[in-house]
């Protein structure tokens, strides 16, 4: 029951983060995805000990940066129990922190790609996206660090957009998302292929390939008339 949880409760703060990802934007908000990214970023910040939360990045980095074996004394049941409890808590916090940083980078990735497709891309949003990805990379070195395929797909999309928007590496962006499409389960094919289209659309001499990809998607996922 979340009502009984303390203010520094990890389950409570995770639930508040989930709420931030889905909360309805106020009526006076004009750039919803930028607003959403800022809201998610605040919820992620609330997880840190500096804001009263349970996540201490330095402590976690020190814990996972070295081996933490169980006590040598086989009869030290209390020591073993304490070590196991610490291990479980640290793994839960690392998992939650990785998911939180992914959510933050994902929100900014959606905000900047929305801007590049229409409205002007603000340097503030671009910088916030760049910083969020760098923070994510500290804790997620590869897709295998994440918990499920949905997170791995978002990680691939974030990486591709960062290469394209923040580093100006459109070819690298395309290679990145194509590799992810090959490595991840078939159910992610459509989402990652649509991301490939975002990379290619608007590029000179790519019209033929864009049309080929669109036709491939239409054939694989035909529209069902109601």
Coordinates of C-alpha atoms in Angstrom, one line a residue:
X1 CA 0.0 0.0 0.0
X2 CA 1.7 3.2 -1.2
X3 CA -0.1 5.3 1.4
X4 CA 1.9 3.6 4.1
X5 CA 5.3 4.1 2.4
X6 CA 7.8 6.7 3.6
X7 CA 8.9 9.7 1.5
X8 CA 12.2 7.9 0.6
X9 CA 10.5 4.7 -0.4
X10 CA 11.7 3.3 -3.7
X11 CA 8.4 1.8 -4.7
X12 CA 6.6 5.1 -4.0
X13 CA 9.1 7.2 -6.0
X14 CA 9.0 4.7 -8.9
X15 CA 5.2 5.0 -8.9
X16 CA 5.5 8.8 -8.9
X17 CA 7.9 8.5 -11.9
X18 CA 5.4 6.3 -13.7
X19 CA 2.8 9.0 -13.0
X20 CA 5.1 11.7 -14.4
X21 CA 5.4 9.7 -17.7
X22 CA 1.6 9.6 -18.1
X23 CA 0.4 12.7 -16.4
X24 CA -1.9 15.0 -18.4
X25 CA -0.2 18.2 -19.4
X26 CA -1.8 21.5 -18.2
X27 CA -4.0 23.2 -20.8
X28 CA -1.6 26.1 -21.1
X29 CA 1.4 23.9 -22.1
X30 CA 2.3 24.4 -25.8
X31 CA 5.3 22.1 -26.1
X32 CA 4.0 19.0 -24.4
X33 CA 7.0 16.7 -25.0
X34 CA 9.4 19.2 -23.6
X35 CA 7.1 19.7 -20.6
X36 CA 6.9 16.0 -20.2
X37 CA 10.7 15.5 -20.3
X38 CA 11.1 18.2 -17.6
X39 CA 8.5 16.6 -15.5
X40 CA 10.1 13.2 -15.8
X41 CA 13.5 14.7 -15.0
X42 CA 12.2 16.1 -11.8
X43 CA 10.7 12.7 -10.8
X44 CA 14.1 11.1 -11.5
X45 CA 15.9 13.7 -9.5
X46 CA 13.6 12.9 -6.5
X47 CA 15.1 9.4 -6.4
X48 CA 18.6 10.7 -5.4
X49 CA 19.7 11.0 -1.8
X50 CA 20.5 14.7 -2.3
X51 CA 16.7 15.2 -2.8
X52 CA 15.8 12.8 0.1
X53 CA 15.5 9.7 -2.0
X54 CA 17.2 6.3 -1.6
X55 CA 19.6 6.4 -4.6
X56 CA 23.1 7.3 -3.8
X57 CA 25.1 7.0 -7.0
X58 CA 28.5 7.1 -5.3
X59 CA 27.6 4.3 -2.9
X60 CA 26.2 2.1 -5.7
X61 CA 29.3 2.8 -7.8
X62 CA 31.6 1.8 -5.0
X63 CA 29.5 -1.3 -4.2
X64 CA 29.4 -2.6 -7.8
X65 CA 32.9 -1.4 -8.6
X66 CA 34.4 -4.2 -6.4
X67 CA 33.7 -7.7 -5.3
X68 CA 31.5 -8.0 -2.3
X69 CA 31.8 -11.6 -1.2
X70 CA 29.9 -13.3 1.6
X71 CA 31.6 -13.7 4.9
X72 CA 34.3 -16.4 5.0
X73 CA 33.0 -17.8 8.3
X74 CA 30.4 -20.4 7.3
X75 CA 28.8 -20.2 10.7
X76 CA 28.3 -16.4 10.5
X77 CA 24.7 -16.6 9.5
X78 CA 24.0 -13.1 10.6
X79 CA 26.8 -11.8 8.4
X80 CA 25.6 -13.8 5.5
X81 CA 22.1 -12.6 5.9
X82 CA 23.2 -9.0 6.1
X83 CA 25.4 -9.3 3.0
X84 CA 22.5 -10.9 1.1
X85 CA 20.1 -8.2 2.2
X86 CA 22.6 -5.5 1.1
X87 CA 23.1 -7.2 -2.3
X88 CA 19.4 -7.4 -2.9
X89 CA 18.8 -3.8 -2.0
X90 CA 21.7 -2.6 -4.1
X91 CA 20.5 -4.6 -7.1
X92 CA 17.0 -3.3 -6.7
X93 CA 18.2 0.3 -6.5
X94 CA 20.5 -0.1 -9.5
X95 CA 17.7 -1.6 -11.6
X96 CA 15.4 1.2 -10.6
X97 CA 18.0 3.8 -11.3
X98 CA 18.7 2.4 -14.7
X99 CA 15.0 2.4 -15.6
X100 CA 14.7 6.0 -14.2
X101 CA 17.6 7.3 -16.3
X102 CA 16.2 5.5 -19.3
X103 CA 12.8 7.1 -18.8
X104 CA 14.5 10.5 -18.5
X105 CA 16.6 10.1 -21.7
X106 CA 13.6 8.7 -23.5
X107 CA 11.4 11.6 -22.7
X108 CA 14.1 14.1 -23.9
X109 CA 14.6 11.9 -27.0
X110 CA 10.9 12.3 -27.9
X111 CA 11.0 16.0 -27.2
X112 CA 13.9 16.7 -29.5
X113 CA 12.7 14.5 -32.3
X114 CA 9.3 16.2 -32.1
X115 CA 11.1 19.5 -32.5
X116 CA 13.2 18.5 -35.4
X117 CA 10.1 17.3 -37.2
X118 CA 8.3 20.6 -36.8
X119 CA 9.0 23.3 -34.3
X120 CA 12.4 24.8 -33.8
X121 CA 14.7 22.7 -31.7
X122 CA 15.8 24.7 -28.7
X123 CA 19.4 24.5 -27.6
X124 CA 18.2 24.0 -24.0
X125 CA 16.3 20.8 -25.0
X126 CA 19.1 19.5 -27.1
X127 CA 21.6 20.1 -24.2
X128 CA 19.2 18.4 -21.8
X129 CA 19.0 15.4 -24.1
X130 CA 22.7 15.2 -24.4
X131 CA 23.2 15.3 -20.6
X132 CA 20.5 12.7 -20.0
X133 CA 22.2 10.3 -22.4
X134 CA 25.6 10.8 -20.8
X135 CA 24.1 10.1 -17.4
X136 CA 22.4 7.0 -18.8
X137 CA 25.7 5.7 -20.2
X138 CA 27.3 5.8 -16.8
X139 CA 24.9 3.0 -15.7
X140 CA 23.9 1.3 -18.9
X141 CA 26.9 0.3 -21.0
X142 CA 24.8 -2.0 -23.3
X143 CA 21.3 -3.1 -23.8
X144 CA 22.0 -6.3 -21.8
X145 CA 22.1 -4.1 -18.6
X146 CA 18.4 -3.5 -19.0
X147 CA 15.5 -5.6 -17.7
X148 CA 13.3 -6.3 -20.7
X149 CA 12.9 -6.0 -24.5
X150 CA 10.8 -2.9 -24.3
X151 CA 13.6 -1.0 -22.4
X152 CA 16.1 -2.4 -24.9
X153 CA 14.2 -1.0 -27.8
X154 CA 13.9 2.4 -26.2
X155 CA 17.6 2.3 -25.5
X156 CA 18.3 1.6 -29.1
X157 CA 16.1 4.5 -30.2
X158 CA 17.7 6.9 -27.7
X159 CA 21.2 5.9 -28.9
X160 CA 20.3 6.4 -32.6
X161 CA 18.7 9.8 -31.9
X162 CA 21.6 11.0 -29.9
X163 CA 24.1 10.1 -32.6
X164 CA 21.9 12.0 -35.2
X165 CA 20.8 15.0 -33.2
X166 CA 23.6 15.7 -30.8
X167 CA 26.6 14.4 -32.7
X168 CA 25.5 14.9 -36.3
X169 CA 26.3 11.3 -37.2
X170 CA 23.4 10.4 -39.4
X171 CA 25.1 7.3 -40.9
X172 CA 26.1 6.1 -37.4
X173 CA 22.5 6.7 -36.3
X174 CA 21.3 4.5 -39.1
X175 CA 23.8 1.7 -38.5
X176 CA 23.0 1.8 -34.8
X177 CA 19.3 1.3 -35.2
X178 CA 19.7 -1.3 -38.0
X179 CA 22.0 -3.4 -35.7
X180 CA 19.4 -3.1 -32.9
X181 CA 16.7 -4.3 -35.3
X182 CA 18.9 -7.4 -36.1
X183 CA 19.7 -8.1 -32.5
X184 CA 16.4 -7.6 -30.8
X185 CA 13.3 -9.8 -31.1
X186 CA 11.1 -9.7 -34.2
X187 CA 8.3 -7.9 -32.3
X188 CA 10.4 -4.8 -32.3
X189 CA 10.9 -4.8 -36.1
X190 CA 8.2 -2.3 -36.8
X191 CA 9.2 0.3 -34.2
X192 CA 12.8 0.2 -35.1
X193 CA 12.1 0.3 -38.8
X194 CA 9.9 3.4 -38.3
X195 CA 12.9 4.9 -36.5
X196 CA 15.1 4.2 -39.5
X197 CA 12.6 6.2 -41.6
X198 CA 13.1 9.1 -39.3
X199 CA 16.8 9.0 -40.0
X200 CA 16.4 8.7 -43.8
X201 CA 13.5 11.1 -44.5
X202 CA 14.6 14.4 -45.8
X203 CA 18.0 13.1 -46.9
X204 CA 18.9 13.8 -50.5
X205 CA 18.8 10.8 -52.8
X206 CA 17.2 8.6 -50.2
X207 CA 13.6 8.9 -51.5
X208 CA 13.8 5.5 -53.2
X209 CA 14.9 3.7 -50.1
X210 CA 12.3 5.5 -47.9
X211 CA 9.6 4.4 -50.3
X212 CA 10.9 0.8 -50.3
X213 CA 10.9 0.7 -46.5
X214 CA 7.4 2.1 -46.3
X215 CA 6.2 -0.5 -48.8
X216 CA 7.9 -3.2 -46.7
X217 CA 6.1 -2.0 -43.6
X218 CA 2.8 -1.8 -45.4
X219 CA 3.2 -5.4 -46.6
X220 CA 4.2 -6.7 -43.2
X221 CA 1.6 -4.8 -41.2
X222 CA -1.4 -4.2 -43.5
X223 CA -4.0 -1.7 -42.3
X224 CA -7.1 -3.5 -41.2
X225 CA -10.3 -1.7 -42.3
X226 CA -12.9 -1.5 -39.5

